[in-house]
mmCIF file of N, CA and C in Angstrom:
data_model
loop_
_atom_site.group_PDB
_atom_site.id
_atom_site.type_symbol
_atom_site.label_atom_id
_atom_site.label_comp_id
_atom_site.label_asym_id
_atom_site.label_seq_id
_atom_site.Cartn_x
_atom_site.Cartn_y
_atom_site.Cartn_z
ATOM 1 N N UNK A 29 8.491 -52.636 121.682
ATOM 2 C CA UNK A 29 8.196 -52.575 120.313
ATOM 3 C C UNK A 29 8.224 -51.761 119.144
ATOM 4 N N UNK A 30 8.548 -50.580 119.536
ATOM 5 C CA UNK A 30 9.269 -49.737 118.460
ATOM 6 C C UNK A 30 10.376 -49.661 118.287
ATOM 7 N N UNK A 31 10.882 -50.249 118.762
ATOM 8 C CA UNK A 31 12.724 -50.436 118.896
ATOM 9 C C UNK A 31 12.740 -51.891 117.911
ATOM 10 N N UNK A 32 12.231 -52.381 117.497
ATOM 11 C CA UNK A 32 12.424 -53.669 116.583
ATOM 12 C C UNK A 32 13.610 -53.061 115.325
ATOM 13 N N UNK A 33 14.845 -54.133 115.415
ATOM 14 C CA UNK A 33 15.572 -53.954 114.830
ATOM 15 C C UNK A 33 17.048 -53.090 115.573
ATOM 16 N N UNK A 34 16.501 -51.877 116.127
ATOM 17 C CA UNK A 34 17.728 -51.276 116.829
ATOM 18 C C UNK A 34 18.089 -51.565 118.022
ATOM 19 N N UNK A 35 19.633 -51.554 117.867
ATOM 20 C CA UNK A 35 20.385 -53.039 118.961
ATOM 21 C C UNK A 35 20.883 -52.388 120.188
ATOM 22 N N UNK A 36 21.108 -51.118 119.770
ATOM 23 C CA UNK A 36 21.924 -49.983 121.227
ATOM 24 C C UNK A 36 21.664 -48.649 120.644
ATOM 25 N N UNK A 37 21.654 -47.686 121.827
ATOM 26 C CA UNK A 37 22.521 -46.671 121.710
ATOM 27 C C UNK A 37 23.657 -46.230 121.769
ATOM 28 N N UNK A 38 23.711 -45.136 121.411
ATOM 29 C CA UNK A 38 24.305 -44.178 121.445
ATOM 30 C C UNK A 38 24.719 -43.012 121.449
ATOM 31 N N UNK A 39 25.227 -41.973 123.004
ATOM 32 C CA UNK A 39 24.488 -40.905 122.951
ATOM 33 C C UNK A 39 26.143 -39.749 122.705
ATOM 34 N N UNK A 40 25.715 -38.932 122.395
ATOM 35 C CA UNK A 40 27.102 -37.950 122.009
ATOM 36 C C UNK A 40 26.323 -36.465 122.304
ATOM 37 N N UNK A 41 27.232 -35.672 122.701
ATOM 38 C CA UNK A 41 27.095 -34.385 123.273
ATOM 39 C C UNK A 41 27.705 -33.128 121.823
ATOM 40 N N UNK A 42 26.838 -32.466 121.388
ATOM 41 C CA UNK A 42 27.022 -31.545 120.140
ATOM 42 C C UNK A 42 26.412 -30.235 120.826
ATOM 43 N N UNK A 43 27.019 -29.225 120.332
ATOM 44 C CA UNK A 43 26.671 -27.773 120.690
ATOM 45 C C UNK A 43 25.028 -28.112 119.646
ATOM 46 N N UNK A 44 24.733 -26.903 121.057
ATOM 47 C CA UNK A 44 23.075 -27.006 120.190
ATOM 48 C C UNK A 44 22.454 -26.328 119.097
ATOM 49 N N UNK A 45 23.451 -25.028 118.234
ATOM 50 C CA UNK A 45 22.895 -24.672 116.994
ATOM 51 C C UNK A 45 23.857 -25.406 116.052
ATOM 52 N N UNK A 46 24.112 -26.894 116.556
ATOM 53 C CA UNK A 46 25.311 -27.626 115.680
ATOM 54 C C UNK A 46 23.892 -28.768 115.093
ATOM 55 N N UNK A 47 23.201 -29.408 116.486
ATOM 56 C CA UNK A 47 22.070 -30.060 116.750
ATOM 57 C C UNK A 47 21.035 -29.825 115.585
ATOM 58 N N UNK A 48 20.518 -28.473 115.810
ATOM 59 C CA UNK A 48 19.720 -27.445 115.072
ATOM 60 C C UNK A 48 20.071 -27.666 113.725
ATOM 61 N N UNK A 49 21.330 -28.026 113.557
ATOM 62 C CA UNK A 49 21.937 -27.412 111.744
ATOM 63 C C UNK A 49 21.344 -28.697 111.335
ATOM 64 N N UNK A 50 21.696 -29.480 111.656
ATOM 65 C CA UNK A 50 22.081 -31.556 111.496
ATOM 66 C C UNK A 50 20.224 -31.235 111.113
ATOM 67 N N UNK A 51 19.422 -31.163 112.555
ATOM 68 C CA UNK A 51 18.170 -31.253 111.925
ATOM 69 C C UNK A 51 17.371 -30.483 111.371
ATOM 70 N N UNK A 52 17.905 -29.446 110.926
ATOM 71 C CA UNK A 52 17.244 -28.867 109.314
ATOM 72 C C UNK A 52 17.943 -29.519 107.996
ATOM 73 N N UNK A 53 19.015 -29.747 107.779
ATOM 74 C CA UNK A 53 19.731 -30.183 106.985
ATOM 75 C C UNK A 53 18.527 -32.015 106.798
ATOM 76 N N UNK A 54 18.492 -32.371 107.971
ATOM 77 C CA UNK A 54 17.604 -33.737 107.775
ATOM 78 C C UNK A 54 16.302 -33.553 107.150
ATOM 79 N N UNK A 55 15.656 -31.932 107.822
ATOM 80 C CA UNK A 55 14.089 -31.799 107.144
ATOM 81 C C UNK A 55 14.348 -31.447 105.929
ATOM 82 N N UNK A 56 15.519 -30.719 105.161
ATOM 83 C CA UNK A 56 15.375 -30.068 103.626
ATOM 84 C C UNK A 56 15.705 -31.938 102.710
ATOM 85 N N UNK A 57 16.575 -32.912 103.683
ATOM 86 C CA UNK A 57 16.662 -34.079 102.504
ATOM 87 C C UNK A 57 15.531 -35.517 103.085
ATOM 88 N N UNK A 58 14.674 -35.139 104.258
ATOM 89 C CA UNK A 58 13.666 -35.939 104.452
ATOM 90 C C UNK A 58 13.957 -36.932 104.776
ATOM 91 N N UNK A 59 14.950 -36.878 105.763
ATOM 92 C CA UNK A 59 16.419 -37.986 106.366
ATOM 93 C C UNK A 59 15.758 -37.578 107.976
ATOM 94 N N UNK A 60 16.479 -38.823 108.463
ATOM 95 C CA UNK A 60 15.802 -39.090 110.493
ATOM 96 C C UNK A 60 17.710 -39.267 110.194
ATOM 97 N N UNK A 61 17.255 -38.515 111.437
ATOM 98 C CA UNK A 61 18.906 -38.226 112.099
ATOM 99 C C UNK A 61 20.251 -39.246 112.746
ATOM 100 N N UNK A 62 19.733 -40.730 112.671
ATOM 101 C CA UNK A 62 19.614 -41.403 112.692
ATOM 102 C C UNK A 62 20.817 -42.211 110.780
ATOM 103 N N UNK A 63 20.008 -41.714 110.285
ATOM 104 C CA UNK A 63 20.425 -41.896 108.994
ATOM 105 C C UNK A 63 21.490 -40.950 108.769
ATOM 106 N N UNK A 64 21.580 -39.910 108.671
ATOM 107 C CA UNK A 64 22.193 -38.656 107.935
ATOM 108 C C UNK A 64 23.873 -39.237 108.798
ATOM 109 N N UNK A 65 23.888 -39.146 110.432
ATOM 110 C CA UNK A 65 24.844 -39.470 111.116
ATOM 111 C C UNK A 65 25.517 -40.926 110.638
ATOM 112 N N UNK A 66 24.617 -41.795 110.665
ATOM 113 C CA UNK A 66 25.032 -43.673 109.862
ATOM 114 C C UNK A 66 26.063 -43.280 108.641
ATOM 115 N N UNK A 67 25.286 -42.040 107.585
ATOM 116 C CA UNK A 67 26.018 -42.456 106.354
ATOM 117 C C UNK A 67 26.582 -41.210 106.152
ATOM 118 N N UNK A 68 27.345 -40.515 107.381
ATOM 119 C CA UNK A 68 28.200 -39.760 107.909
ATOM 120 C C UNK A 68 29.543 -40.580 108.060
ATOM 121 N N UNK A 69 29.253 -41.200 108.780
ATOM 122 C CA UNK A 69 30.129 -42.433 109.547
ATOM 123 C C UNK A 69 30.604 -43.231 108.283
ATOM 124 N N UNK A 70 29.530 -44.259 108.120
ATOM 125 C CA UNK A 70 29.760 -44.955 107.327
ATOM 126 C C UNK A 70 30.359 -44.614 105.676
ATOM 127 N N UNK A 71 30.976 -43.843 105.469
ATOM 128 C CA UNK A 71 30.717 -42.876 104.158
ATOM 129 C C UNK A 71 29.947 -43.620 102.669
ATOM 130 N N UNK A 72 28.661 -43.689 102.823
ATOM 131 C CA UNK A 72 27.583 -44.084 102.354
ATOM 132 C C UNK A 72 26.830 -43.439 101.881
ATOM 133 N N UNK A 73 26.269 -42.891 100.364
ATOM 134 C CA UNK A 73 25.674 -42.042 99.682
ATOM 135 C C UNK A 73 24.284 -41.830 100.323
ATOM 136 N N UNK A 74 23.682 -41.152 101.009
ATOM 137 C CA UNK A 74 22.123 -41.306 101.214
ATOM 138 C C UNK A 74 20.783 -41.402 100.424
ATOM 139 N N UNK A 75 19.913 -41.991 101.301
ATOM 140 C CA UNK A 75 19.066 -42.437 99.662
ATOM 141 C C UNK A 75 18.389 -41.530 99.682
ATOM 142 N N UNK A 76 18.555 -40.293 100.028
ATOM 143 C CA UNK A 76 17.879 -39.273 98.383
ATOM 144 C C UNK A 76 18.765 -39.163 97.226
ATOM 145 N N UNK A 77 20.204 -38.930 97.981
ATOM 146 C CA UNK A 77 20.916 -38.710 96.871
ATOM 147 C C UNK A 77 21.220 -40.269 95.721
ATOM 148 N N UNK A 78 20.931 -40.966 96.837
ATOM 149 C CA UNK A 78 20.793 -42.209 95.286
ATOM 150 C C UNK A 78 19.840 -42.501 94.176
ATOM 151 N N UNK A 79 18.305 -41.894 94.721
ATOM 152 C CA UNK A 79 17.103 -40.975 94.110
ATOM 153 C C UNK A 79 17.673 -40.999 92.928
ATOM 154 N N UNK A 80 18.365 -39.510 93.369
ATOM 155 C CA UNK A 80 18.742 -38.324 92.142
ATOM 156 C C UNK A 80 19.196 -39.374 91.418
ATOM 157 N N UNK A 81 20.222 -39.851 91.664
ATOM 158 C CA UNK A 81 21.050 -40.397 90.812
ATOM 159 C C UNK A 81 20.592 -41.534 89.810
ATOM 160 N N UNK A 82 20.045 -41.830 90.896
ATOM 161 C CA UNK A 82 19.503 -42.664 89.730
ATOM 162 C C UNK A 82 17.896 -41.848 88.698
ATOM 163 N N UNK A 83 17.025 -41.016 89.071
ATOM 164 C CA UNK A 83 16.421 -40.369 88.320
ATOM 165 C C UNK A 83 17.454 -39.736 87.103
ATOM 166 N N UNK A 84 19.077 -39.195 87.443
ATOM 167 C CA UNK A 84 20.066 -38.504 86.442
ATOM 168 C C UNK A 84 20.179 -39.956 85.258
ATOM 169 N N UNK A 85 20.177 -40.665 86.027
ATOM 170 C CA UNK A 85 20.599 -41.966 84.692
ATOM 171 C C UNK A 85 20.046 -42.290 83.751
ATOM 172 N N UNK A 86 18.292 -41.978 84.476
ATOM 173 C CA UNK A 86 16.915 -42.534 84.099
ATOM 174 C C UNK A 86 16.867 -41.587 82.448
ATOM 175 N N UNK A 87 17.411 -40.496 83.097
ATOM 176 C CA UNK A 87 17.078 -39.220 81.983
ATOM 177 C C UNK A 87 18.311 -38.712 81.228
ATOM 178 N N UNK A 88 20.055 -39.325 81.736
ATOM 179 C CA UNK A 88 20.697 -39.240 80.890
ATOM 180 C C UNK A 88 20.154 -40.290 79.423
ATOM 181 N N UNK A 89 19.931 -41.573 79.887
ATOM 182 C CA UNK A 89 19.662 -43.055 79.059
ATOM 183 C C UNK A 89 17.906 -42.582 78.048
ATOM 184 N N UNK A 90 17.164 -41.242 78.538
ATOM 185 C CA UNK A 90 16.616 -41.076 77.619
ATOM 186 C C UNK A 90 17.138 -39.955 76.389
ATOM 187 N N UNK A 91 17.833 -39.556 77.176
ATOM 188 C CA UNK A 91 18.419 -38.223 76.431
ATOM 189 C C UNK A 91 19.357 -39.182 74.766
ATOM 190 N N UNK A 92 19.847 -40.700 75.461
ATOM 191 C CA UNK A 92 20.669 -41.397 74.207
ATOM 192 C C UNK A 92 18.838 -42.170 72.986
ATOM 193 N N UNK A 93 18.211 -41.831 73.679
ATOM 194 C CA UNK A 93 17.017 -43.283 73.232
ATOM 195 C C UNK A 93 16.384 -41.923 71.951
ATOM 196 N N UNK A 94 16.344 -40.331 72.574
ATOM 197 C CA UNK A 94 16.197 -39.593 72.115
ATOM 198 C C UNK A 94 17.018 -39.428 70.283
ATOM 199 N N UNK A 95 18.359 -39.960 70.940
ATOM 200 C CA UNK A 95 19.463 -39.622 69.598
ATOM 201 C C UNK A 95 19.205 -41.012 68.868
ATOM 202 N N UNK A 96 18.848 -41.662 69.399
ATOM 203 C CA UNK A 96 19.254 -43.244 68.773
ATOM 204 C C UNK A 96 17.653 -42.585 67.393
ATOM 205 N N UNK A 97 16.612 -42.649 67.887
ATOM 206 C CA UNK A 97 15.363 -42.435 67.349
ATOM 207 C C UNK A 97 16.234 -41.499 65.868
ATOM 208 N N UNK A 98 16.798 -40.225 66.245
ATOM 209 C CA UNK A 98 16.887 -39.542 65.375
ATOM 210 C C UNK A 98 17.822 -39.897 63.745
ATOM 211 N N UNK A 99 18.763 -40.692 65.156
ATOM 212 C CA UNK A 99 19.548 -41.588 64.114
ATOM 213 C C UNK A 99 18.724 -42.480 62.827
ATOM 214 N N UNK A 100 17.327 -43.020 63.653
ATOM 215 C CA UNK A 100 16.736 -44.207 62.966
ATOM 216 C C UNK A 100 15.642 -43.112 61.304
ATOM 217 N N UNK A 101 15.574 -41.951 61.961
ATOM 218 C CA UNK A 101 14.730 -41.134 61.361
ATOM 219 C C UNK A 101 15.893 -40.610 59.575
ATOM 220 N N UNK A 102 17.150 -40.230 60.189
ATOM 221 C CA UNK A 102 17.882 -39.873 59.189
ATOM 222 C C UNK A 102 18.163 -40.943 58.470
ATOM 223 N N UNK A 103 18.687 -42.785 58.335
ATOM 224 C CA UNK A 103 18.510 -43.714 57.874
ATOM 225 C C UNK A 103 17.607 -44.089 56.765
ATOM 226 N N UNK A 104 16.144 -43.606 57.522
ATOM 227 C CA UNK A 104 14.690 -43.796 56.812
ATOM 228 C C UNK A 104 14.792 -42.540 55.703
ATOM 229 N N UNK A 105 14.951 -41.251 55.666
ATOM 230 C CA UNK A 105 15.235 -41.041 54.915
ATOM 231 C C UNK A 105 16.230 -41.212 53.869
ATOM 232 N N UNK A 106 17.063 -41.337 54.062
ATOM 233 C CA UNK A 106 18.516 -41.881 53.328
ATOM 234 C C UNK A 106 18.047 -42.858 52.416
ATOM 235 N N UNK A 107 16.905 -44.220 53.083
ATOM 236 C CA UNK A 107 16.986 -44.909 52.565
ATOM 237 C C UNK A 107 15.980 -44.841 51.352
ATOM 238 N N UNK A 108 15.051 -43.935 51.383
ATOM 239 C CA UNK A 108 13.877 -43.312 50.828
ATOM 240 C C UNK A 108 14.347 -42.659 49.998
ATOM 241 N N UNK A 109 15.184 -41.529 49.232
ATOM 242 C CA UNK A 109 15.850 -41.046 48.322
ATOM 243 C C UNK A 109 16.863 -41.952 48.495
ATOM 244 N N UNK A 110 17.575 -42.982 48.161
ATOM 245 C CA UNK A 110 18.436 -44.007 47.771
ATOM 246 C C UNK A 110 19.799 -42.767 47.451
ATOM 247 N N UNK A 111 19.907 -41.701 48.334
ATOM 248 C CA UNK A 111 21.131 -40.844 48.337
ATOM 249 C C UNK A 111 21.346 -40.321 49.645
ATOM 250 N N UNK A 112 22.399 -39.529 49.596
ATOM 251 C CA UNK A 112 23.223 -38.374 50.483
ATOM 252 C C UNK A 112 24.392 -37.944 50.410
ATOM 253 N N UNK A 113 24.717 -37.011 50.609
ATOM 254 C CA UNK A 113 25.933 -36.507 49.567
ATOM 255 C C UNK A 113 26.891 -37.090 50.760
ATOM 256 N N UNK A 114 28.375 -36.455 49.865
ATOM 257 C CA UNK A 114 29.552 -37.036 50.579
ATOM 258 C C UNK A 114 29.719 -36.492 51.633
ATOM 259 N N UNK A 115 29.327 -34.736 51.785
ATOM 260 C CA UNK A 115 29.305 -34.139 52.922
ATOM 261 C C UNK A 115 28.241 -34.505 53.778
ATOM 262 N N UNK A 116 27.064 -34.304 53.773
ATOM 263 C CA UNK A 116 26.232 -35.316 54.613
ATOM 264 C C UNK A 116 26.473 -36.415 55.414
ATOM 265 N N UNK A 117 26.800 -37.222 54.433
ATOM 266 C CA UNK A 117 27.459 -38.130 55.210
ATOM 267 C C UNK A 117 28.638 -38.978 56.483
ATOM 268 N N UNK A 118 29.890 -37.507 55.937
ATOM 269 C CA UNK A 118 31.133 -37.449 56.709
ATOM 270 C C UNK A 118 30.484 -36.808 57.929
ATOM 271 N N UNK A 119 29.350 -35.980 57.927
ATOM 272 C CA UNK A 119 28.756 -35.237 58.885
ATOM 273 C C UNK A 119 28.266 -36.343 59.900
ATOM 274 N N UNK A 120 27.255 -36.933 59.408
ATOM 275 C CA UNK A 120 26.981 -38.061 60.188
ATOM 276 C C UNK A 120 27.550 -38.911 60.730
ATOM 277 N N UNK A 121 28.897 -39.475 60.156
ATOM 278 C CA UNK A 121 29.738 -40.389 60.814
ATOM 279 C C UNK A 121 29.969 -39.678 61.276
ATOM 280 N N UNK A 122 30.518 -38.639 61.617
ATOM 281 C CA UNK A 122 31.647 -37.924 62.619
ATOM 282 C C UNK A 122 30.438 -37.678 63.678
ATOM 283 N N UNK A 123 28.818 -37.303 63.693
ATOM 284 C CA UNK A 123 28.643 -37.310 64.516
ATOM 285 C C UNK A 123 28.651 -38.835 65.653
ATOM 286 N N UNK A 124 28.307 -39.608 64.763
ATOM 287 C CA UNK A 124 27.920 -41.075 65.386
ATOM 288 C C UNK A 124 29.179 -41.258 65.920
ATOM 289 N N UNK A 125 30.441 -40.926 65.403
ATOM 290 C CA UNK A 125 31.510 -41.298 66.031
ATOM 291 C C UNK A 125 31.647 -40.691 67.884
ATOM 292 N N UNK A 126 31.250 -39.267 68.171
ATOM 293 C CA UNK A 126 31.084 -38.277 68.790
ATOM 294 C C UNK A 126 30.146 -39.327 70.539
ATOM 295 N N UNK A 127 28.920 -39.406 68.937
ATOM 296 C CA UNK A 127 28.148 -40.326 70.522
ATOM 297 C C UNK A 127 27.987 -41.343 70.958
ATOM 298 N N UNK A 128 28.901 -42.312 69.562
ATOM 299 C CA UNK A 128 29.873 -43.852 70.648
ATOM 300 C C UNK A 128 30.763 -43.495 71.607
ATOM 301 N N UNK A 129 31.627 -42.419 71.320
ATOM 302 C CA UNK A 129 32.504 -41.992 72.579
ATOM 303 C C UNK A 129 31.972 -41.398 73.705
ATOM 304 N N UNK A 130 31.301 -40.818 73.674
ATOM 305 C CA UNK A 130 29.933 -39.755 75.077
ATOM 306 C C UNK A 130 29.077 -41.434 75.528
ATOM 307 N N UNK A 131 29.428 -42.410 74.942
ATOM 308 C CA UNK A 131 28.218 -43.235 75.660
ATOM 309 C C UNK A 131 28.980 -44.512 75.806
ATOM 310 N N UNK A 132 30.422 -44.225 75.607
ATOM 311 C CA UNK A 132 31.277 -45.359 76.648
ATOM 312 C C UNK A 132 31.828 -44.314 77.647
ATOM 313 N N UNK A 133 31.822 -43.025 77.368
ATOM 314 C CA UNK A 133 32.395 -42.102 78.660
ATOM 315 C C UNK A 133 31.133 -42.423 79.240
ATOM 316 N N UNK A 134 29.637 -42.065 79.051
ATOM 317 C CA UNK A 134 28.485 -42.704 80.036
ATOM 318 C C UNK A 134 28.655 -43.441 80.796
ATOM 319 N N UNK A 135 28.695 -44.743 80.531
ATOM 320 C CA UNK A 135 29.286 -46.573 80.422
ATOM 321 C C UNK A 135 29.861 -46.147 81.979
ATOM 322 N N UNK A 136 31.249 -45.297 81.369
ATOM 323 C CA UNK A 136 31.978 -45.715 82.419
ATOM 324 C C UNK A 136 32.055 -44.757 84.040
ATOM 325 N N UNK A 137 30.876 -43.669 83.721
ATOM 326 C CA UNK A 137 30.664 -42.974 84.502
ATOM 327 C C UNK A 137 29.613 -43.697 85.234
ATOM 328 N N UNK A 138 28.786 -44.089 84.908
ATOM 329 C CA UNK A 138 27.410 -45.284 85.601
ATOM 330 C C UNK A 138 27.751 -45.920 86.195
ATOM 331 N N UNK A 139 29.201 -46.994 85.668
ATOM 332 C CA UNK A 139 29.662 -48.022 86.196
ATOM 333 C C UNK A 139 29.953 -47.894 87.990
ATOM 334 N N UNK A 140 30.851 -46.492 87.700
ATOM 335 C CA UNK A 140 31.575 -45.825 88.638
ATOM 336 C C UNK A 140 30.708 -45.675 89.922
ATOM 337 N N UNK A 141 28.897 -44.685 89.465
ATOM 338 C CA UNK A 141 27.982 -44.042 90.212
ATOM 339 C C UNK A 141 27.640 -46.006 90.676
ATOM 340 N N UNK A 142 26.986 -46.787 90.141
ATOM 341 C CA UNK A 142 26.585 -47.890 90.934
ATOM 342 C C UNK A 142 27.452 -48.495 91.890
ATOM 343 N N UNK A 143 28.903 -48.673 91.609
ATOM 344 C CA UNK A 143 29.647 -49.012 92.609
ATOM 345 C C UNK A 143 29.164 -48.190 93.906
ATOM 346 N N UNK A 144 29.595 -47.060 93.323
ATOM 347 C CA UNK A 144 29.473 -46.042 94.818
ATOM 348 C C UNK A 144 28.021 -46.762 95.609
ATOM 349 N N UNK A 145 26.645 -46.362 94.533
ATOM 350 C CA UNK A 145 25.581 -47.065 95.323
ATOM 351 C C UNK A 145 25.244 -48.281 96.013
ATOM 352 N N UNK A 146 26.043 -49.050 95.613
ATOM 353 C CA UNK A 146 26.400 -50.380 95.995
ATOM 354 C C UNK A 146 26.926 -50.385 97.325
ATOM 355 N N UNK A 147 28.052 -49.495 98.239
ATOM 356 C CA UNK A 147 28.209 -49.347 99.401
ATOM 357 C C UNK A 147 26.850 -48.970 100.504
#
């Protein structure tokens, strides 16, 4: 009953100190030894690392939401005043261009991360 889904066993010999190090690592990462070894052998990202990556992506997305909110606030101020100086407009446009460039880079990185997570 406890072996549902498990098809076979593999016995390996390792130094006791190495096994203890692996168990310590598993405890730190909240993993089973089987999960650690399987992910290592199959060159996959670990579940806890996957969660950390997804949390990072969510955090990055929140940063851009804040930036977009600030852009909307600037637009409302300008619309209310019906004026923006030439230098303020150039500065604002430069920042928008930089944000656009960073967003494109972020999206490329996220695409690579999602491809890794899918493995």
